[in-house]
Amino acid sequence: MRLGEFELTPLLDGYIRLDGGAMFGVVPKPLWEKRAPADDRNRITLAMRPLLVAAEGRLLIIDAGLGDKTDAKFNDLYGVDRAEHLDGSLAHAGVTVPQIDLVLATHLHFDHAGGCTSRTADGTLRPRFPNARYLVNGGEWEDATHPHERNRASYLVENFVPLVDAGVVDFTRDDQQILSGIRVARSGGHTRCHQIVYLESHGRTAVFTADLIPTTAHVDEPWIMGYDLYPMETLAFKRAFVREAIDREYLIFFEHDPQVAAGYIRETNGRKRVEAIA
Ligand SMILES: [Zn+2]
């Protein structure tokens, strides 16, 4: 879809299943299961939707999905379904992997950064996008490489350490401009340095909200993931952001929603809903 000078294409790297209770934090199951039905292991289905951005003759992708390095045990635990995957959706968009110039990570959890690297036939790990620079927030890198008991399972070193070994990472600061009209904003909350991405062109704004608002069910303020390390930061940032998104009619990209890739947040009589456009 067109946004001013940008061409924006939601991609798909398949689906995973995560514990429904963990996805909705303090919200009781009778409420969340109406929005996201659980399977027999209490898991709900989530998509992984990196965003392809064509800007100034360059091709950027925001996040890279899960990738294809996970083993059978992992795939069973997380109900991995990559019948549709990133290479396929890039091809569908008319783009090949070597054409990608920039990969921008919102954070380094496996469902966002797994697709940053791939394994060759001899087992070597290498950057998945051979001609790309990878942009990673410096603080997020620090945390990902010094995990603790609460976040260790989300940070898998094979997804990001090979990038630095290959010399293809540029570390970014909080709230940095990436390209003309494209900037990151540190939201914190989910991780200390989790960031969302603003795309602004010709007076219009789109925002890739990553795990700040992972699905359309997470627009309402208390619907915050149990996974978030700093949920009160998520609450404060989301409250201000959703107000801004409604008032300024931001086009929102929902990275994990199984049905809705993009839409506008509307408010009628104090009730918020998402008008899906993709
Ligand atoms: Zn995520």
Short mmCIF file of C-alpha atoms and ligand atoms in Angstrom, two decimals:
data_model
loop_
_atom_site.label_atom_id
_atom_site.label_comp_id
_atom_site.label_asym_id
_atom_site.label_seq_id
_atom_site.Cartn_x
_atom_site.Cartn_y
_atom_site.Cartn_z
CA MET A 1 0.00 0.00 0.00
CA ARG A 2 1.08 3.54 -0.69
CA LEU A 3 1.90 6.07 2.04
CA GLY A 4 3.18 9.26 0.43
CA GLU A 5 6.58 8.35 -1.02
CA PHE A 6 6.69 4.95 0.64
CA GLU A 7 5.41 1.63 -0.62
CA LEU A 8 4.54 -0.51 2.42
CA THR A 9 3.98 -4.27 2.16
CA PRO A 10 3.16 -6.44 5.19
CA LEU A 11 5.03 -9.75 4.88
CA LEU A 12 4.30 -13.05 6.63
CA ASP A 13 6.76 -15.47 8.22
CA GLY A 14 4.12 -17.90 9.34
CA TYR A 15 2.47 -18.42 12.72
CA ILE A 16 3.41 -19.40 16.24
CA ARG A 17 1.30 -20.26 19.27
CA LEU A 18 1.94 -18.66 22.64
CA ASP A 19 0.24 -19.14 25.99
CA GLY A 20 -2.96 -17.08 25.95
CA GLY A 21 -2.62 -16.08 29.59
CA ALA A 22 0.92 -14.81 29.00
CA MET A 23 -0.27 -12.85 25.96
CA PHE A 24 -2.90 -10.93 27.93
CA GLY A 25 -1.33 -10.48 31.37
CA VAL A 26 -3.93 -9.59 34.01
CA VAL A 27 -6.94 -9.96 31.68
CA PRO A 28 -9.02 -13.03 32.72
CA LYS A 29 -9.44 -15.84 30.21
CA PRO A 30 -13.24 -15.49 29.83
CA LEU A 31 -12.53 -12.04 28.37
CA TRP A 32 -9.49 -12.76 26.20
CA GLU A 33 -10.73 -16.03 24.75
CA LYS A 34 -13.55 -14.14 23.03
CA ARG A 35 -10.94 -12.20 21.08
CA ALA A 36 -8.37 -14.97 20.72
CA PRO A 37 -9.60 -18.57 21.12
CA ALA A 38 -7.18 -20.96 22.87
CA ASP A 39 -6.18 -24.44 21.68
CA ASP A 40 -6.07 -27.54 23.92
CA ARG A 41 -2.71 -26.38 25.34
CA ASN A 42 -4.11 -22.90 26.14
CA ARG A 43 -2.16 -21.34 23.27
CA ILE A 44 -3.39 -18.65 20.88
CA THR A 45 -2.26 -18.18 17.30
CA LEU A 46 -0.04 -15.25 16.41
CA ALA A 47 1.27 -14.20 13.02
CA MET A 48 4.76 -12.87 12.36
CA ARG A 49 4.48 -9.99 9.94
CA PRO A 50 7.68 -8.11 9.12
CA LEU A 51 7.06 -4.95 7.08
CA LEU A 52 8.71 -4.28 3.73
CA VAL A 53 9.34 -0.59 3.04
CA ALA A 54 10.45 0.76 -0.34
CA ALA A 55 11.87 4.25 0.24
CA GLU A 56 14.24 6.40 -1.81
CA GLY A 57 15.05 3.46 -4.06
CA ARG A 58 16.10 1.37 -1.06
CA LEU A 59 14.45 -1.70 0.42
CA LEU A 60 14.11 -1.91 4.18
CA ILE A 61 12.47 -4.63 6.23
CA ILE A 62 11.35 -4.08 9.79
CA ASP A 63 11.94 -7.29 11.76
CA ALA A 64 12.65 -10.62 10.11
CA GLY A 65 10.24 -13.15 11.61
CA LEU A 66 11.18 -16.46 13.21
CA GLY A 67 13.38 -17.86 10.42
CA ASP A 68 14.07 -21.53 9.77
CA LYS A 69 16.69 -22.55 12.37
CA THR A 70 14.30 -23.85 15.04
CA ASP A 71 14.31 -27.57 15.95
CA ALA A 72 11.45 -30.07 16.33
CA LYS A 73 11.14 -29.56 20.10
CA PHE A 74 10.85 -25.79 19.70
CA ASN A 75 8.40 -26.15 16.81
CA ASP A 76 6.16 -28.38 18.92
CA LEU A 77 6.31 -26.15 22.01
CA TYR A 78 5.43 -23.03 20.01
CA GLY A 79 3.17 -24.65 17.40
CA VAL A 80 5.32 -23.25 14.59
CA ASP A 81 3.55 -23.13 11.23
CA ARG A 82 5.73 -21.75 8.45
CA ALA A 83 3.79 -23.18 5.53
CA GLU A 84 3.82 -19.55 4.49
CA HIS A 85 7.17 -17.88 5.15
CA LEU A 86 9.23 -14.77 4.56
CA ASP A 87 10.97 -15.89 1.35
CA GLY A 88 7.58 -16.71 -0.16
CA SER A 89 6.01 -13.42 0.80
CA LEU A 90 9.04 -11.46 -0.42
CA ALA A 91 8.80 -13.30 -3.75
CA HIS A 92 5.11 -12.49 -3.85
CA ALA A 93 6.08 -8.82 -3.43
CA GLY A 94 8.55 -9.17 -6.33
CA VAL A 95 11.62 -8.90 -4.09
CA THR A 96 14.55 -11.29 -3.67
CA VAL A 97 16.50 -11.76 -0.42
CA PRO A 98 19.74 -10.23 -1.81
CA GLN A 99 17.87 -7.05 -2.78
CA ILE A 100 17.18 -6.08 0.84
CA ASP A 101 19.40 -3.12 1.83
CA LEU A 102 18.46 -2.64 5.47
CA VAL A 103 17.02 -4.79 8.23
CA LEU A 104 15.69 -2.82 11.21
CA ALA A 105 15.07 -4.75 14.45
CA THR A 106 12.42 -3.52 16.89
CA HIS A 107 14.05 -5.82 19.48
CA LEU A 108 15.92 -9.14 19.39
CA HIS A 109 13.37 -11.71 20.63
CA PHE A 110 13.33 -14.89 18.52
CA ASP A 111 9.98 -14.18 16.83
CA HIS A 112 11.38 -10.88 15.52
CA ALA A 113 15.09 -11.58 14.93
CA GLY A 114 15.14 -15.31 14.13
CA GLY A 115 15.02 -14.55 10.42
CA CYS A 116 18.10 -12.30 10.63
CA THR A 117 20.44 -15.29 10.25
CA SER A 118 20.38 -18.64 8.49
CA ARG A 119 22.42 -21.82 8.67
CA THR A 120 24.40 -23.02 5.66
CA ALA A 121 24.61 -26.71 4.68
CA ASP A 122 27.84 -27.11 6.70
CA GLY A 123 26.19 -25.63 9.80
CA THR A 124 27.75 -22.17 9.64
CA LEU A 125 25.56 -19.26 10.74
CA ARG A 126 25.52 -16.26 8.45
CA PRO A 127 23.46 -13.13 7.84
CA ARG A 128 20.26 -14.16 6.05
CA PHE A 129 20.23 -10.99 3.90
CA PRO A 130 23.69 -11.02 2.28
CA ASN A 131 23.72 -7.40 1.10
CA ALA A 132 21.99 -5.77 4.05
CA ARG A 133 23.16 -3.66 6.96
CA TYR A 134 21.33 -4.54 10.16
CA LEU A 135 20.19 -1.77 12.50
CA VAL A 136 19.94 -2.72 16.18
CA ASN A 137 19.38 -0.48 19.20
CA GLY A 138 22.61 -0.46 21.25
CA GLY A 139 20.82 -0.94 24.58
CA GLU A 140 18.77 -3.82 23.20
CA TRP A 141 22.03 -5.44 22.07
CA GLU A 142 23.47 -5.05 25.58
CA ASP A 143 20.42 -6.70 27.14
CA ALA A 144 20.21 -9.48 24.54
CA THR A 145 23.84 -10.42 25.10
CA HIS A 146 23.54 -10.22 28.92
CA PRO A 147 20.24 -12.01 29.55
CA HIS A 148 18.82 -12.88 32.96
CA GLU A 149 16.49 -15.65 34.13
CA ARG A 150 13.35 -13.76 33.07
CA ASN A 151 14.31 -13.03 29.42
CA ARG A 152 16.89 -15.73 28.60
CA ALA A 153 14.45 -17.98 26.68
CA SER A 154 13.59 -15.13 24.29
CA TYR A 155 17.16 -14.19 23.30
CA LEU A 156 18.80 -16.89 21.18
CA VAL A 157 22.37 -15.91 20.36
CA GLU A 158 22.38 -17.65 16.96
CA ASN A 159 19.87 -15.02 15.78
CA PHE A 160 22.09 -11.98 16.29
CA VAL A 161 25.71 -12.68 17.37
CA PRO A 162 26.66 -13.93 13.85
CA LEU A 163 25.64 -10.51 12.51
CA VAL A 164 28.28 -8.71 14.57
CA ASP A 165 30.81 -11.43 13.74
CA ALA A 166 30.12 -10.68 10.06
CA GLY A 167 30.49 -6.93 10.65
CA VAL A 168 27.07 -6.05 9.28
CA VAL A 169 25.47 -4.39 12.35
CA ASP A 170 25.07 -0.65 12.87
CA PHE A 171 24.03 0.20 16.41
CA THR A 172 21.38 2.86 16.74
CA ARG A 173 20.50 5.25 19.55
CA ASP A 174 17.04 5.73 21.02
CA ASP A 175 14.76 7.85 18.82
CA GLN A 176 17.10 7.97 15.87
CA GLN A 177 16.23 8.81 12.27
CA ILE A 178 16.87 5.80 10.01
CA LEU A 179 16.09 7.23 6.55
CA SER A 180 14.29 10.37 5.46
CA GLY A 181 10.79 10.13 7.03
CA ILE A 182 11.62 6.96 8.95
CA ARG A 183 12.53 7.03 12.64
CA VAL A 184 12.51 4.74 15.63
CA ALA A 185 10.97 5.68 18.98
CA ARG A 186 11.93 3.84 22.15
CA SER A 187 8.79 2.62 23.90
CA GLY A 188 10.48 0.44 26.52
CA GLY A 189 7.90 -1.76 28.27
CA HIS A 190 8.23 -5.09 26.47
CA THR A 191 12.01 -4.87 26.76
CA ARG A 192 14.03 -1.99 28.21
CA CYS A 193 14.89 -0.66 24.73
CA HIS A 194 11.98 -1.99 22.65
CA GLN A 195 11.26 0.44 19.83
CA ILE A 196 8.44 1.20 17.43
CA VAL A 197 8.93 2.65 13.94
CA TYR A 198 7.33 5.83 12.54
CA LEU A 199 7.03 6.25 8.77
CA GLU A 200 6.03 9.78 7.76
CA SER A 201 5.48 11.06 4.25
CA HIS A 202 3.38 13.82 2.67
CA GLY A 203 1.57 14.52 5.95
CA ARG A 204 0.60 10.91 6.55
CA THR A 205 1.96 8.65 9.27
CA ALA A 206 2.17 4.89 9.57
CA VAL A 207 3.54 3.16 12.65
CA PHE A 208 4.90 -0.33 13.08
CA THR A 209 4.06 -0.95 16.74
CA ALA A 210 5.80 -4.34 17.17
CA ASP A 211 5.15 -5.67 20.70
CA LEU A 212 3.71 -2.41 22.05
CA ILE A 213 0.38 -3.36 20.38
CA PRO A 214 1.06 -6.85 19.01
CA THR A 215 -2.54 -7.57 17.94
CA THR A 216 -5.76 -5.62 17.55
CA ALA A 217 -6.85 -7.19 20.89
CA HIS A 218 -4.06 -5.23 22.63
CA VAL A 219 -5.31 -1.73 21.81
CA ASP A 220 -7.19 -1.36 25.12
CA GLU A 221 -4.97 -0.10 27.92
CA PRO A 222 -4.98 -3.03 30.39
CA TRP A 223 -4.47 -5.63 27.66
CA ILE A 224 -0.72 -5.90 28.19
CA MET A 225 1.40 -9.01 27.73
CA GLY A 226 2.61 -10.90 30.78
CA TYR A 227 5.88 -11.20 28.87
CA ASP A 228 6.54 -7.46 29.21
CA LEU A 229 9.46 -6.76 31.54
CA TYR A 230 8.18 -3.26 32.40
CA PRO A 231 4.39 -3.35 32.05
CA MET A 232 3.84 0.09 33.63
CA GLU A 233 6.06 1.58 30.91
CA THR A 234 3.94 -0.21 28.31
CA LEU A 235 0.80 1.24 29.89
CA ALA A 236 2.08 4.83 29.94
CA PHE A 237 3.53 4.72 26.43
CA LYS A 238 0.49 2.98 24.96
CA ARG A 239 -1.98 5.38 26.59
CA ALA A 240 -0.28 8.40 25.00
CA PHE A 241 0.40 6.63 21.72
CA VAL A 242 -3.15 5.35 21.15
CA ARG A 243 -4.55 8.85 21.81
CA GLU A 244 -2.12 10.25 19.24
CA ALA A 245 -2.92 7.45 16.76
CA ILE A 246 -6.66 8.11 16.95
CA ASP A 247 -6.38 11.90 16.76
CA ARG A 248 -3.86 11.92 13.89
CA GLU A 249 -5.27 8.88 12.04
CA TYR A 250 -2.08 6.84 12.04
CA LEU A 251 -2.07 3.72 9.92
CA ILE A 252 -1.02 0.99 12.38
CA PHE A 253 0.78 -2.23 11.44
CA PHE A 254 0.03 -5.12 13.83
CA GLU A 255 2.99 -7.49 13.71
CA HIS A 256 1.37 -10.45 15.49
CA ASP A 257 -2.33 -10.23 14.64
CA PRO A 258 -3.42 -13.48 12.95
CA GLN A 259 -6.03 -11.70 10.80
CA VAL A 260 -5.33 -7.97 10.57
CA ALA A 261 -2.02 -6.72 9.20
CA ALA A 262 -2.91 -3.02 9.22
CA GLY A 263 -5.69 -0.64 10.16
CA TYR A 264 -6.81 2.56 11.82
CA ILE A 265 -7.77 2.84 15.49
CA ARG A 266 -11.18 4.53 15.71
CA GLU A 267 -13.04 5.68 18.78
CA THR A 268 -16.80 5.99 19.13
CA ASN A 269 -18.47 6.86 22.46
CA GLY A 270 -15.23 6.05 24.30
CA ARG A 271 -14.95 2.58 22.74
CA LYS A 272 -11.92 1.81 20.64
CA ARG A 273 -11.95 -0.52 17.66
CA VAL A 274 -9.73 -1.18 14.68
CA GLU A 275 -10.85 -0.52 11.15
CA ALA A 276 -8.88 -3.11 9.21
CA ILE A 277 -7.50 -2.23 5.81
CA ALA A 278 -5.25 -5.25 5.25
ZN ZN B 1 6.84 -10.57 19.53
#
